[in-house]
Amino acid sequence: MAATPIAVVTGASSGIGAATARTLAAEGFRVVLTARRKDRIEALAAELTEAGHQATAYALDVTDRAAVDEFATAFRSLAVLVNNAGGALGADPVATGDPADWRQMYETNVIGTLNVTQALLPALTASGDGTIVILSSTAALSSYEGGGGYVAAKHGEHVLAETLRLEIVGTPVRVIEVAPGMVRTEEFATTRFRGDTEKAAKVYAGVDAPLTAEDVADTIGWAVTRPSHVNIDLLVVRPRAQASNTKVHRTL
Ligand SMILES: NC(=O)c1ccc[n+]([C@@H]2O[C@H](COP(=O)([O-])OP(=O)(O)OC[C@H]3O[C@@H](n4cnc5c(N)ncnc54)[C@H](OP(=O)(O)O)[C@@H]3O)[C@@H](O)[C@H]2O)c1
């Protein structure tokens, strides 16, 4: 009997990562949940196991290369890696943005994705049919005022995805970039505004049905379950009420 294919999801302790872990478990993958908050991924792994799926949790900071390398030693063969860990810090204009925020966003979104992808690429290749998903953003494709540091970091992730796809063509690994627009998740905007829930709520104010974490997870689940020869290079997904990063319909 063939072994159950394994999917690693980074940033699985909340939002899109947690929803993706649920979706991939339901698709029949053995899911390995990683994030820094061990209690949250352990609780989700237990919930999935209870529901009859295969799930384990492993506490991991994607910016800690030594820890990522240690984590990767557990895998000889890997079917799917979802690079989801990341996020935004602040919404200051370029003129006054904090360089420390820019550095941290680059470190988490770009170097974190680089660390995990480099460490797990041998196992993805060894599987004979590997899939790498990179969760960028519509911020990876165009700028918006106040987005500076996040837009720069997500553009970096986009370039990582594009370059890697060029470099590994001919190997049995595909690279899928999923670029969501506005997604209302429990923590993204609150983290961005450092716990200021009022500012966070304004992001979604008057928007009829922003995307949910489940909408994005559904997109990822669809993309990774296409036949092996089909590579969804870049999938942009926005709510109907959002036509661009700066054109959002609000009923206020
Ligand atoms: N929400 C949106 O509107 C939106 C739109 C487009 C793209 N995205 C992207 O989608 C991804 C998920 O966003 P989300 O909305 O689900 O946000 P979220 O709920 O804030 O989730 C972010 C996840 O990343 C993890 N994380 C952050 N830093 C980490 C680190 N150094 N090491 C390991 N894990 C880390 C967090 O877990 P721990 O804190 O437990 O480590 C958390 O699980 C992000 O890359 C984000 O940029 C979001």
CSV table of C-alpha atoms and ligand atoms in Angstrom, one decimal:
chain,number,residue,atom,x,y,z
A,1,MET,CA,0.0,0.0,0.0
A,2,ALA,CA,1.3,3.5,-0.9
A,3,ALA,CA,2.2,5.7,2.1
A,4,THR,CA,-0.1,8.6,2.8
A,5,PRO,CA,1.4,11.8,1.2
A,6,ILE,CA,2.6,14.4,3.6
A,7,ALA,CA,1.9,18.1,3.5
A,8,VAL,CA,3.8,20.6,5.7
A,9,VAL,CA,2.0,23.9,6.4
A,10,THR,CA,3.9,26.8,8.0
A,11,GLY,CA,2.0,29.4,10.0
A,12,ALA,CA,-0.7,26.8,10.8
A,13,SER,CA,-1.6,28.3,14.2
A,14,SER,CA,-4.2,30.7,12.8
A,15,GLY,CA,-6.0,32.1,9.7
A,16,ILE,CA,-5.2,30.8,6.3
A,17,GLY,CA,-2.6,28.3,7.5
A,18,ALA,CA,-5.0,26.7,10.0
A,19,ALA,CA,-7.7,26.5,7.3
A,20,THR,CA,-5.3,25.1,4.8
A,21,ALA,CA,-4.2,22.4,7.2
A,22,ARG,CA,-7.9,21.5,7.6
A,23,THR,CA,-8.5,21.4,3.9
A,24,LEU,CA,-5.4,19.3,3.1
A,25,ALA,CA,-6.2,16.9,5.9
A,26,ALA,CA,-9.7,16.5,4.4
A,27,GLU,CA,-8.0,15.9,1.0
A,28,GLY,CA,-6.2,12.9,2.5
A,29,PHE,CA,-2.8,14.3,3.3
A,30,ARG,CA,-1.0,13.6,6.5
A,31,VAL,CA,-0.6,17.2,7.7
A,32,VAL,CA,2.4,18.5,9.6
A,33,LEU,CA,1.4,21.8,11.3
A,34,THR,CA,4.1,24.3,12.2
A,35,ALA,CA,4.1,27.7,13.8
A,36,ARG,CA,5.7,29.3,16.9
A,37,ARG,CA,2.7,28.9,19.1
A,38,LYS,CA,2.9,25.2,20.0
A,39,ASP,CA,-0.4,25.2,22.0
A,40,ARG,CA,-2.4,26.3,19.1
A,41,ILE,CA,-1.0,23.8,16.5
A,42,GLU,CA,-1.2,21.0,19.0
A,43,ALA,CA,-4.8,21.8,19.6
A,44,LEU,CA,-5.6,21.8,15.9
A,45,ALA,CA,-3.6,18.6,15.3
A,46,ALA,CA,-5.6,16.9,18.1
A,47,GLU,CA,-8.9,18.2,16.6
A,48,LEU,CA,-7.9,16.8,13.2
A,49,THR,CA,-6.8,13.5,14.7
A,50,GLU,CA,-10.0,13.2,16.6
A,51,ALA,CA,-11.9,13.7,13.3
A,52,GLY,CA,-10.1,10.7,11.8
A,53,HIS,CA,-7.3,12.6,9.9
A,54,GLN,CA,-3.6,12.3,10.3
A,55,ALA,CA,-2.0,15.4,11.8
A,56,THR,CA,1.0,16.3,13.9
A,57,ALA,CA,2.4,19.5,15.3
A,58,TYR,CA,5.9,20.8,15.4
A,59,ALA,CA,6.8,24.2,16.9
A,60,LEU,CA,9.0,26.1,14.5
A,61,ASP,CA,10.1,29.7,13.8
A,62,VAL,CA,10.8,29.9,10.1
A,63,THR,CA,13.4,32.6,10.6
A,64,ASP,CA,15.6,30.2,12.7
A,65,ARG,CA,17.6,28.4,10.1
A,66,ALA,CA,19.2,25.9,12.5
A,67,ALA,CA,15.7,24.9,13.8
A,68,VAL,CA,14.4,24.6,10.2
A,69,ASP,CA,17.3,22.4,9.2
A,70,GLU,CA,16.7,20.2,12.2
A,71,PHE,CA,12.9,20.0,11.4
A,72,ALA,CA,13.8,19.0,7.8
A,73,THR,CA,15.8,15.9,8.9
A,74,ALA,CA,12.5,14.2,9.7
A,75,PHE,CA,11.5,14.1,6.0
A,76,ARG,CA,12.9,11.7,3.4
A,77,SER,CA,10.0,12.3,1.1
A,78,LEU,CA,7.5,15.1,1.1
A,79,ALA,CA,4.5,15.7,-1.2
A,80,VAL,CA,3.4,19.3,-0.4
A,81,LEU,CA,5.0,22.3,1.3
A,82,VAL,CA,2.7,25.3,1.9
A,83,ASN,CA,4.8,28.4,2.8
A,84,ASN,CA,2.2,30.5,4.5
A,85,ALA,CA,3.9,31.9,7.6
A,86,GLY,CA,4.2,35.7,7.2
A,87,GLY,CA,2.3,38.9,7.6
A,88,ALA,CA,2.5,42.7,7.7
A,89,LEU,CA,3.8,45.1,10.4
A,90,GLY,CA,2.6,48.7,10.3
A,91,ALA,CA,1.1,50.8,7.5
A,92,ASP,CA,3.3,53.8,7.6
A,93,PRO,CA,4.3,55.8,4.5
A,94,VAL,CA,7.8,55.2,3.1
A,95,ALA,CA,8.8,58.6,4.5
A,96,THR,CA,8.3,57.6,8.1
A,97,GLY,CA,8.2,53.7,8.1
A,98,ASP,CA,10.4,52.0,10.7
A,99,PRO,CA,13.3,50.2,9.1
A,100,ALA,CA,13.0,47.5,11.8
A,101,ASP,CA,9.5,46.7,10.6
A,102,TRP,CA,10.8,46.4,7.0
A,103,ARG,CA,13.6,44.1,8.1
A,104,GLN,CA,11.3,41.9,10.1
A,105,MET,CA,8.8,41.6,7.3
A,106,TYR,CA,11.6,40.6,4.9
A,107,GLU,CA,13.0,38.2,7.4
A,108,THR,CA,9.6,36.4,8.0
A,109,ASN,CA,8.0,36.5,4.5
A,110,VAL,CA,11.1,36.1,2.3
A,111,ILE,CA,13.9,34.5,4.4
A,112,GLY,CA,11.4,32.3,6.2
A,113,THR,CA,10.1,31.0,2.9
A,114,LEU,CA,13.6,30.6,1.6
A,115,ASN,CA,14.8,28.7,4.7
A,116,VAL,CA,11.9,26.2,4.7
A,117,THR,CA,12.0,25.8,0.9
A,118,GLN,CA,15.7,25.2,0.8
A,119,ALA,CA,15.6,22.7,3.7
A,120,LEU,CA,12.7,20.7,2.3
A,121,LEU,CA,13.5,20.8,-1.4
A,122,PRO,CA,15.5,17.5,-1.3
A,123,ALA,CA,12.6,15.7,0.2
A,124,LEU,CA,10.1,17.2,-2.2
A,125,THR,CA,12.3,16.2,-5.1
A,126,ALA,CA,12.8,12.7,-3.6
A,127,SER,CA,9.0,12.2,-3.6
A,128,GLY,CA,9.0,12.2,-7.3
A,129,ASP,CA,6.0,14.5,-7.3
A,130,GLY,CA,6.4,17.5,-5.1
A,131,THR,CA,4.4,20.7,-4.8
A,132,ILE,CA,5.6,24.0,-3.2
A,133,VAL,CA,2.9,26.6,-2.5
A,134,ILE,CA,4.0,30.2,-1.8
A,135,LEU,CA,1.4,32.4,-0.1
A,136,SER,CA,2.3,35.8,-1.4
A,137,SER,CA,-0.4,38.5,-1.8
A,138,THR,CA,-1.8,41.0,-4.3
A,139,ALA,CA,0.8,43.2,-2.5
A,140,ALA,CA,3.3,41.0,-4.3
A,141,LEU,CA,2.1,42.4,-7.6
A,142,SER,CA,1.3,46.1,-7.1
A,143,SER,CA,1.9,48.8,-4.5
A,144,TYR,CA,-0.5,50.8,-2.3
A,145,GLU,CA,0.0,53.8,-0.1
A,146,GLY,CA,1.1,52.7,3.4
A,147,GLY,CA,2.0,49.3,2.1
A,148,GLY,CA,5.7,50.0,1.5
A,149,GLY,CA,7.6,47.4,3.6
A,150,TYR,CA,4.9,44.7,3.2
A,151,VAL,CA,4.7,45.3,-0.6
A,152,ALA,CA,8.5,45.1,-0.8
A,153,ALA,CA,8.6,41.8,1.2
A,154,LYS,CA,5.8,40.2,-0.8
A,155,HIS,CA,7.4,41.3,-4.1
A,156,GLY,CA,10.4,39.4,-2.8
A,157,GLU,CA,8.4,36.3,-2.2
A,158,HIS,CA,6.9,36.6,-5.7
A,159,VAL,CA,10.4,36.8,-7.2
A,160,LEU,CA,11.5,33.8,-5.1
A,161,ALA,CA,8.6,31.8,-6.5
A,162,GLU,CA,9.3,32.8,-10.1
A,163,THR,CA,13.0,32.3,-9.9
A,164,LEU,CA,12.7,28.9,-8.2
A,165,ARG,CA,10.2,27.7,-10.9
A,166,LEU,CA,12.8,28.6,-13.6
A,167,GLU,CA,15.6,27.0,-11.8
A,168,ILE,CA,14.0,23.6,-11.0
A,169,VAL,CA,12.1,23.1,-14.3
A,170,GLY,CA,12.8,19.5,-15.3
A,171,THR,CA,12.7,18.2,-11.8
A,172,PRO,CA,9.4,16.6,-10.4
A,173,VAL,CA,8.5,19.7,-8.3
A,174,ARG,CA,6.1,22.4,-9.2
A,175,VAL,CA,5.9,25.9,-7.7
A,176,ILE,CA,2.4,27.5,-7.2
A,177,GLU,CA,2.0,31.0,-6.0
A,178,VAL,CA,-1.3,32.0,-4.5
A,179,ALA,CA,-1.8,35.8,-4.2
A,180,PRO,CA,-4.9,36.7,-2.2
A,181,GLY,CA,-6.4,40.2,-1.9
A,182,MET,CA,-8.3,41.2,1.2
A,183,VAL,CA,-8.9,38.2,3.5
A,184,ARG,CA,-10.6,38.8,6.9
A,185,THR,CA,-8.6,36.6,9.3
A,186,GLU,CA,-8.6,36.7,13.0
A,187,GLU,CA,-5.1,38.1,13.5
A,188,PHE,CA,-3.6,39.5,10.2
A,189,ALA,CA,-4.7,43.2,10.6
A,190,THR,CA,-4.5,43.1,14.4
A,191,THR,CA,-0.9,42.0,14.2
A,192,ARG,CA,-0.2,44.6,11.5
A,193,PHE,CA,-1.6,47.4,13.9
A,194,ARG,CA,0.1,45.9,17.0
A,195,GLY,CA,-3.1,44.9,18.8
A,196,ASP,CA,-5.1,48.0,17.9
A,197,THR,CA,-8.4,46.3,17.1
A,198,GLU,CA,-10.1,49.5,16.1
A,199,LYS,CA,-7.6,50.2,13.3
A,200,ALA,CA,-7.7,46.6,12.3
A,201,ALA,CA,-11.5,46.6,12.0
A,202,LYS,CA,-11.3,49.7,9.7
A,203,VAL,CA,-9.5,47.5,7.1
A,204,TYR,CA,-12.7,45.6,6.5
A,205,ALA,CA,-15.2,48.4,7.3
A,206,GLY,CA,-18.2,48.4,4.9
A,207,VAL,CA,-16.7,45.7,2.7
A,208,ASP,CA,-19.4,43.3,1.6
A,209,ALA,CA,-17.8,39.8,2.2
A,210,PRO,CA,-14.0,40.0,2.3
A,211,LEU,CA,-12.5,36.6,1.5
A,212,THR,CA,-12.3,34.2,4.5
A,213,ALA,CA,-9.4,31.9,5.4
A,214,GLU,CA,-11.5,29.0,4.1
A,215,ASP,CA,-11.9,30.7,0.7
A,216,VAL,CA,-8.1,30.8,0.3
A,217,ALA,CA,-7.6,27.3,1.7
A,218,ASP,CA,-10.1,26.1,-0.8
A,219,THR,CA,-8.1,27.7,-3.6
A,220,ILE,CA,-4.9,26.1,-2.3
A,221,GLY,CA,-6.6,22.7,-2.0
A,222,TRP,CA,-7.7,23.0,-5.6
A,223,ALA,CA,-4.3,24.0,-6.9
A,224,VAL,CA,-2.4,21.3,-5.2
A,225,THR,CA,-4.8,18.5,-6.2
A,226,ARG,CA,-4.6,19.3,-10.0
A,227,PRO,CA,-2.8,16.5,-11.9
A,228,SER,CA,1.0,16.5,-11.4
A,229,HIS,CA,1.7,17.9,-14.9
A,230,VAL,CA,-0.5,20.9,-14.3
A,231,ASN,CA,1.3,23.9,-12.7
A,232,ILE,CA,-0.9,26.7,-11.5
A,233,ASP,CA,1.9,29.3,-11.7
A,234,LEU,CA,0.1,32.2,-10.1
A,235,LEU,CA,-3.4,32.4,-8.8
A,236,VAL,CA,-4.8,35.9,-7.8
A,237,VAL,CA,-7.9,35.7,-5.7
A,238,ARG,CA,-9.9,38.7,-4.4
A,239,PRO,CA,-13.3,39.4,-2.9
A,240,ARG,CA,-15.8,40.6,-5.5
A,241,ALA,CA,-15.9,44.0,-3.7
A,242,GLN,CA,-12.2,44.6,-4.3
A,243,ALA,CA,-11.1,45.4,-7.9
A,244,SER,CA,-7.5,46.3,-7.0
A,245,ASN,CA,-5.4,47.0,-3.9
A,246,THR,CA,-6.7,50.6,-3.8
A,247,LYS,CA,-10.2,50.2,-5.4
A,248,VAL,CA,-12.4,48.7,-2.7
A,249,HIS,CA,-16.2,49.1,-2.7
A,250,ARG,CA,-17.4,50.1,0.8
A,251,THR,CA,-21.0,50.8,1.9
A,252,LEU,CA,-20.3,53.3,4.7
B,1,LIG,N1,-5.2,38.3,5.6
B,1,LIG,C1,-4.9,38.9,4.4
B,1,LIG,O1,-5.6,39.8,4.0
B,1,LIG,C2,-3.8,38.3,3.5
B,1,LIG,C3,-3.9,38.7,2.2
B,1,LIG,C4,-2.9,38.2,1.3
B,1,LIG,C5,-1.9,37.4,1.8
B,1,LIG,N2,-1.8,37.1,3.2
B,1,LIG,C6,-0.7,36.2,3.6
B,1,LIG,O2,-1.2,35.0,4.0
B,1,LIG,C7,-0.4,34.4,5.1
B,1,LIG,C8,-1.3,34.1,6.3
B,1,LIG,O3,-2.0,35.3,6.7
B,1,LIG,P1,-3.2,35.2,7.7
B,1,LIG,O4,-4.2,36.3,7.2
B,1,LIG,O5,-3.7,33.9,7.9
B,1,LIG,O6,-2.5,35.9,9.0
B,1,LIG,P2,-2.4,35.3,10.5
B,1,LIG,O7,-3.6,34.8,11.0
B,1,LIG,O8,-1.7,36.5,11.2
B,1,LIG,O9,-1.3,34.1,10.4
B,1,LIG,C9,0.0,34.3,10.2
B,1,LIG,C10,0.7,33.0,10.6
B,1,LIG,O10,2.1,33.1,10.4
B,1,LIG,C11,2.7,32.5,11.5
B,1,LIG,N3,4.1,33.2,11.7
B,1,LIG,C12,4.4,34.5,11.7
B,1,LIG,N4,5.7,34.6,11.9
B,1,LIG,C13,6.2,33.4,12.0
B,1,LIG,C14,7.5,32.9,12.2
B,1,LIG,N5,8.6,33.7,12.3
B,1,LIG,N6,7.7,31.5,12.2
B,1,LIG,C15,6.7,30.7,12.0
B,1,LIG,N7,5.4,31.1,11.8
B,1,LIG,C16,5.2,32.4,11.8
B,1,LIG,C17,1.8,32.8,12.7
B,1,LIG,O11,2.0,31.8,13.7
B,1,LIG,P3,2.8,32.0,15.1
B,1,LIG,O12,2.5,33.5,15.5
B,1,LIG,O13,2.1,31.0,16.0
B,1,LIG,O14,4.2,31.7,14.8
B,1,LIG,C18,0.5,32.6,12.0
B,1,LIG,O15,0.1,31.2,12.1
B,1,LIG,C19,0.7,35.5,5.4
B,1,LIG,O16,1.8,35.2,4.6
B,1,LIG,C20,0.0,36.8,4.8
B,1,LIG,O17,1.0,37.7,4.5
B,1,LIG,C21,-2.8,37.5,4.0
